[in-house]
PDB file of C-alpha atoms in Angstrom:
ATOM      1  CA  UNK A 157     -72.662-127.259 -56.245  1.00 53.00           C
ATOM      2  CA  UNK A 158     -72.598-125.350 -59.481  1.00 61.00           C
ATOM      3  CA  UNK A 159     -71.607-122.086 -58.893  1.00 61.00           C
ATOM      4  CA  UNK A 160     -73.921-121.514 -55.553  1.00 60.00           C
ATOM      5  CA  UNK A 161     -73.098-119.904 -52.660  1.00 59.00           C
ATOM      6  CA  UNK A 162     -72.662-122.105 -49.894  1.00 57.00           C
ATOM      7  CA  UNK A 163     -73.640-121.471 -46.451  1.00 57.00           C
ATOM      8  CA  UNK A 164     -70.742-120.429 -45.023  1.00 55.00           C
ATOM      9  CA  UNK A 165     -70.752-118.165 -47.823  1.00 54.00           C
ATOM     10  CA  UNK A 166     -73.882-116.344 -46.521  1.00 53.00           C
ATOM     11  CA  UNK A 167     -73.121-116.108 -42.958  1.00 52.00           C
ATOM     12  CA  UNK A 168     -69.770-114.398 -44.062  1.00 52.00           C
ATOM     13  CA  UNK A 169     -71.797-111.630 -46.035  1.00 51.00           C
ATOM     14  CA  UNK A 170     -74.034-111.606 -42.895  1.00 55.00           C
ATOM     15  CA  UNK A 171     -71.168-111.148 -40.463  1.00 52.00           C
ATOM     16  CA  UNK A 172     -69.709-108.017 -42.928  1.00 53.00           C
ATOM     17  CA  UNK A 173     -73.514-106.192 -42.600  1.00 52.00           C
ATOM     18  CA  UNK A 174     -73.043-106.722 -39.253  1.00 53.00           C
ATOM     19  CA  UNK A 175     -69.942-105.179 -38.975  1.00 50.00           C
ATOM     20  CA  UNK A 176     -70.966-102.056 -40.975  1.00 48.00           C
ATOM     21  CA  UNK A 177     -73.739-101.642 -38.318  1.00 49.00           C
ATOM     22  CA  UNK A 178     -71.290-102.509 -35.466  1.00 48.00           C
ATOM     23  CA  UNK A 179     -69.017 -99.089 -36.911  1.00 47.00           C
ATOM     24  CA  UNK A 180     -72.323 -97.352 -36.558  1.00 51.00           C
ATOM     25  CA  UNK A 181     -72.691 -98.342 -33.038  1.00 51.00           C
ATOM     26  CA  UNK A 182     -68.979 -97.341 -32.163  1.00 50.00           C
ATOM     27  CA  UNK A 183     -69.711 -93.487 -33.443  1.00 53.00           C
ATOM     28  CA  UNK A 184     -70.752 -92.809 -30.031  1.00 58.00           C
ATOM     29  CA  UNK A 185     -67.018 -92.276 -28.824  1.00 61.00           C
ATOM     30  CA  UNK A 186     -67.671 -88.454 -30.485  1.00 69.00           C
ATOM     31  CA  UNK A 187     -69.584 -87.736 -27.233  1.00 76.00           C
ATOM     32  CA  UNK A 188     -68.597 -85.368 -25.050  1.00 78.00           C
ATOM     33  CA  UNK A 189     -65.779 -86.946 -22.233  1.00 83.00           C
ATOM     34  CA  UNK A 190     -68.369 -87.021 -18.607  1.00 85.00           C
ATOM     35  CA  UNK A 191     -67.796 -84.416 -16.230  1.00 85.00           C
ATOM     36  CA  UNK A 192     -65.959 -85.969 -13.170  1.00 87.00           C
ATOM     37  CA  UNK A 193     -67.626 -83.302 -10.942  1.00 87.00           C
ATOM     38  CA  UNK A 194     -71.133 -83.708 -12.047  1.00 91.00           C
ATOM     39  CA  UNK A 195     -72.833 -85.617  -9.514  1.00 92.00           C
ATOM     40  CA  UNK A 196     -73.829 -89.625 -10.117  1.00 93.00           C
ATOM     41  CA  UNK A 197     -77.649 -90.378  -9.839  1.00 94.00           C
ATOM     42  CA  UNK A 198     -78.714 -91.766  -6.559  1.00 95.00           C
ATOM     43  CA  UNK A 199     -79.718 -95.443  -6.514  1.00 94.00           C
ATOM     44  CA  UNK A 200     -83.158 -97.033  -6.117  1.00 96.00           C
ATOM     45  CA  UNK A 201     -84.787 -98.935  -3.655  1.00 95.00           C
ATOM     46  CA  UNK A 202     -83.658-102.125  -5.189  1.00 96.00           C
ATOM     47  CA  UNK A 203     -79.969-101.442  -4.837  1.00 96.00           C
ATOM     48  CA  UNK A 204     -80.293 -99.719  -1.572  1.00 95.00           C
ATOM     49  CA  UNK A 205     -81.541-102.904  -0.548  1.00 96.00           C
ATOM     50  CA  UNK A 206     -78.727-104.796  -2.456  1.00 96.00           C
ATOM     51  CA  UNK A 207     -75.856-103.571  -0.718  1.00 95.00           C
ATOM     52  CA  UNK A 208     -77.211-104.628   2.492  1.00 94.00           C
ATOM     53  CA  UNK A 209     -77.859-107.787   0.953  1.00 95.00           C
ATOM     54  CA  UNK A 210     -74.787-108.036  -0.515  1.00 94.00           C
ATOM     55  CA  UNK A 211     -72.764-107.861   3.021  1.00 94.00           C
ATOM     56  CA  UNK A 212     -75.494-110.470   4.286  1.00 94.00           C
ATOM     57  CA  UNK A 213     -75.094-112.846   1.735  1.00 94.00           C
ATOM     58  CA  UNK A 214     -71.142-113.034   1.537  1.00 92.00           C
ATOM     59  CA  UNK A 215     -71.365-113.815   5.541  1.00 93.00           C
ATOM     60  CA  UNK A 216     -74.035-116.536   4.919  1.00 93.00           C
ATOM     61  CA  UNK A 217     -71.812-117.746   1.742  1.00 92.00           C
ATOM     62  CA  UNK A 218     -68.001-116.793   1.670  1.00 90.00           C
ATOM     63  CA  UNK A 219     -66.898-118.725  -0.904  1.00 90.00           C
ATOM     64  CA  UNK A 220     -69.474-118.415  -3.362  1.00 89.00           C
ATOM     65  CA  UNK A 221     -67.441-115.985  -5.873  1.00 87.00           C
ATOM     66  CA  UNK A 222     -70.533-116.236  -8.509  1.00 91.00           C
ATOM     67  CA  UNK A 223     -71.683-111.913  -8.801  1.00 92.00           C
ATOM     68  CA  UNK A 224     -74.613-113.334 -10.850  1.00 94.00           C
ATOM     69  CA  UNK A 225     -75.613-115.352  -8.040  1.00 93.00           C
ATOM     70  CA  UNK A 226     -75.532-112.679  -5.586  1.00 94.00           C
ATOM     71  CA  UNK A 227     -77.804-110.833  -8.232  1.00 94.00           C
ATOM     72  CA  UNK A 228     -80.222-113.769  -8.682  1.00 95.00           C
ATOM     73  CA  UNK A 229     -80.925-114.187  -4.819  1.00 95.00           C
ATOM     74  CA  UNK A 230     -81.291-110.329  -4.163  1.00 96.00           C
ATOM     75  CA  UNK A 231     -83.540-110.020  -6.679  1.00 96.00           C
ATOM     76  CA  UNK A 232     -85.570-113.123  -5.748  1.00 96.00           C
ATOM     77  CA  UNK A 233     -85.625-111.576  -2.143  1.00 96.00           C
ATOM     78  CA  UNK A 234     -86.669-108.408  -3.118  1.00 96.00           C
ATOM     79  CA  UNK A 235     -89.392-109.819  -4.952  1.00 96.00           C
ATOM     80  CA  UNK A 236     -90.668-111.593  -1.608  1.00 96.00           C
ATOM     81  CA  UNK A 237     -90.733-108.702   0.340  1.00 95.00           C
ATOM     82  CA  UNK A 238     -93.917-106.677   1.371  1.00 94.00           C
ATOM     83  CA  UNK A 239     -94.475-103.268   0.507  1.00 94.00           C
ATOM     84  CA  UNK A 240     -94.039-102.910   4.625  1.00 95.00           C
ATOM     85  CA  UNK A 241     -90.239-104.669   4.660  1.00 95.00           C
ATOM     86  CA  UNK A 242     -89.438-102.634   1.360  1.00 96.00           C
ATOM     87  CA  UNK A 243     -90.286 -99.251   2.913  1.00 97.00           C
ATOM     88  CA  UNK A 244     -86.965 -98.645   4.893  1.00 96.00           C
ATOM     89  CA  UNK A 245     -85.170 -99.259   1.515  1.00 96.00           C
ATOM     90  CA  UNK A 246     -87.409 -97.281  -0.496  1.00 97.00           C
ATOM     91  CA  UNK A 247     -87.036 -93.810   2.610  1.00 97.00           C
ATOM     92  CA  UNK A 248     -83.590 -93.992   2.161  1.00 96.00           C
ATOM     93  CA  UNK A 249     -83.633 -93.904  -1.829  1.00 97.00           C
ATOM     94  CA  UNK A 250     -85.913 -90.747  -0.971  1.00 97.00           C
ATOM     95  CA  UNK A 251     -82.718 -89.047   0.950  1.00 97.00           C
ATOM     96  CA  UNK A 252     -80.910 -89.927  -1.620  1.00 96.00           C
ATOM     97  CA  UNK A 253     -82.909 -88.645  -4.414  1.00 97.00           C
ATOM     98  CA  UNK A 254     -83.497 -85.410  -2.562  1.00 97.00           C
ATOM     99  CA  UNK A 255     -79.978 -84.819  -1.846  1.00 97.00           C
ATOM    100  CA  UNK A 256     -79.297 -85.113  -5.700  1.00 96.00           C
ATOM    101  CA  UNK A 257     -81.619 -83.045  -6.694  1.00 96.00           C
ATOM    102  CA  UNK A 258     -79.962 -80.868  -4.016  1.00 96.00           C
ATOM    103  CA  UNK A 259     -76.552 -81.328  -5.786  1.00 95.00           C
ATOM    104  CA  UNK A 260     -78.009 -81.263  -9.390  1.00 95.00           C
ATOM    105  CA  UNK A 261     -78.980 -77.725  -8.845  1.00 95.00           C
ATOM    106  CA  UNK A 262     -75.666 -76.297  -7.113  1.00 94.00           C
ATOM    107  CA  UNK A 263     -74.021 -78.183 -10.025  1.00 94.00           C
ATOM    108  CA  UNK A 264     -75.939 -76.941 -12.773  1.00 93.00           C
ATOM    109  CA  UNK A 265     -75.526 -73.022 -11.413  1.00 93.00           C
ATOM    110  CA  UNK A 266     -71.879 -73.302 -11.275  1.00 90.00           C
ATOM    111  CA  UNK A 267     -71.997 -74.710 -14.669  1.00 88.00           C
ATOM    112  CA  UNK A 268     -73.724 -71.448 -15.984  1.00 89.00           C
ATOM    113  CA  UNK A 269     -71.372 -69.613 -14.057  1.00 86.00           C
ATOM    114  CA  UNK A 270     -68.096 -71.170 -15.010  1.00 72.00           C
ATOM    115  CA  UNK A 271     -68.614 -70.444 -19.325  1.00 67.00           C
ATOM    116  CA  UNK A 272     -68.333 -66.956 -18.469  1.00 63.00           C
ATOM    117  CA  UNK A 273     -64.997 -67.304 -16.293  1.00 56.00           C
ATOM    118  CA  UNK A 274     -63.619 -69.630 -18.783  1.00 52.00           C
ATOM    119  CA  UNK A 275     -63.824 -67.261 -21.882  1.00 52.00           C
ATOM    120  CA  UNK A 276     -62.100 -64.933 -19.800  1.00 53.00           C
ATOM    121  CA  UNK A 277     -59.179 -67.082 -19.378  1.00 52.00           C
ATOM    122  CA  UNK A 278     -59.004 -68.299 -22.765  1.00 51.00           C
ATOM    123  CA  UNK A 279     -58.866 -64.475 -24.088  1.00 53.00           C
ATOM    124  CA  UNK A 280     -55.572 -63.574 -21.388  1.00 53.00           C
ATOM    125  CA  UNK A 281     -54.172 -67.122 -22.380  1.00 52.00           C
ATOM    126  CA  UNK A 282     -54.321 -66.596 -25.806  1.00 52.00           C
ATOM    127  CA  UNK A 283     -52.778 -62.611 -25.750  1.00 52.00           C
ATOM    128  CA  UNK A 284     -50.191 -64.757 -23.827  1.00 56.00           C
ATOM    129  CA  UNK A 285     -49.382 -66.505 -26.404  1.00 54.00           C
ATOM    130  CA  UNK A 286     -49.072 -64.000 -29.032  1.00 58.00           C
ATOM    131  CA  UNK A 287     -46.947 -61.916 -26.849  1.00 56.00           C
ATOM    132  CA  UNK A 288     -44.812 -64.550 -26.097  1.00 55.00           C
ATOM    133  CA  UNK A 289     -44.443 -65.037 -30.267  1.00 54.00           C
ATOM    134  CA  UNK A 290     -43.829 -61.400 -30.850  1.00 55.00           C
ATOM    135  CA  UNK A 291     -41.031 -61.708 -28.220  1.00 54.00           C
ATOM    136  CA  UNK A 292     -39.651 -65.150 -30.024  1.00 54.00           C
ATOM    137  CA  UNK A 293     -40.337 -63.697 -33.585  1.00 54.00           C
ATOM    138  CA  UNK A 294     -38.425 -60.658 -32.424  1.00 53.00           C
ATOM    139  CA  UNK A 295     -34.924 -62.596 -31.059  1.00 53.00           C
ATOM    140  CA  UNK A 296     -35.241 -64.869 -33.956  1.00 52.00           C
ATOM    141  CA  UNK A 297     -35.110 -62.014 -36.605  1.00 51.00           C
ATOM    142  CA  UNK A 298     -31.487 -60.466 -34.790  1.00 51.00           C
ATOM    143  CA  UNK A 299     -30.141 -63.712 -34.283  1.00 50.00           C
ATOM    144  CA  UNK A 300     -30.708 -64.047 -38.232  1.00 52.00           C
ATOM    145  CA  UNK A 301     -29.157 -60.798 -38.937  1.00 52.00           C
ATOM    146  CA  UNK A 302     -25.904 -61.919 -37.098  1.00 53.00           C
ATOM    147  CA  UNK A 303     -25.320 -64.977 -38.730  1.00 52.00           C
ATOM    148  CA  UNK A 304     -25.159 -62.613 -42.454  1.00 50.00           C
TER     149      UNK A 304
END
């Protein structure tokens, strides 16, 4: 080889592009943290279905371990079913949607409300704190005046 790159050469270069891309990817830590009160969406049919099939499935095999095969035979199931043996599954994710919705609403009103109550907080907190440094600034400047 005079003076070529060889191939390990270019998938190094590759790998670094790759990497600047990858830092790309990881900028979407700056999101804001998730609200532990905000309520989680409700589940579809499908999963409905799956965590009966789940608990039906571990009975029939107990020591299959395998999540992916649990996965593989729901969904292969669930494909087999009628639109009549999928209905129960599909009522409940109904209820479930509804009752989100339900909670989406009270959750987004106290949202609206709660700005307001914070700022009000934040003002007393931080007069708080500037008393409390007046108070500090005010001991530290006779404590000075002793030591002279």
């Amino acid at each position: 080889m005079k003076g070529g790159k060889s191939k390990s050469d270019t998938k190094g270069s590759r790998l670094a592009v790759n990497k600047k891309s990858s830092a790309k990817a990881g900028k979407k830590s700056g999101k804001a943290a998730k609200d532990p009160n905000k309520p989680k969406r409700p589940a579809s049919a499908f999963f409905v279905f799956m965590e009966e099939f789940r608990e039906q499935y571990k009975k029939e095999h107990p020591k299959n371990k395998s999540v992916a095969a649990v996965g593989k035979a729901g969904g292969d199931k669930w494909k087999s079913l009628s639109d009549a043996e999928k209905a129960p599954y599909i009522a409940k994710a109904e209820k479930r949607k509804v009752e989100y919705e339900k909670n989406m609403k009270a959750y987004t009103k106290r949202q609206t409300e709660a700005p307001k109550e914070e700022e009000s907080e934040s003002e007393k907190s931080v007069s708080e704190v500037n008393d409390e440094e007046d108070e500090d600034d005010e001991e530290g400047s006779g404590e000075e005046e002793d030591d002279d």
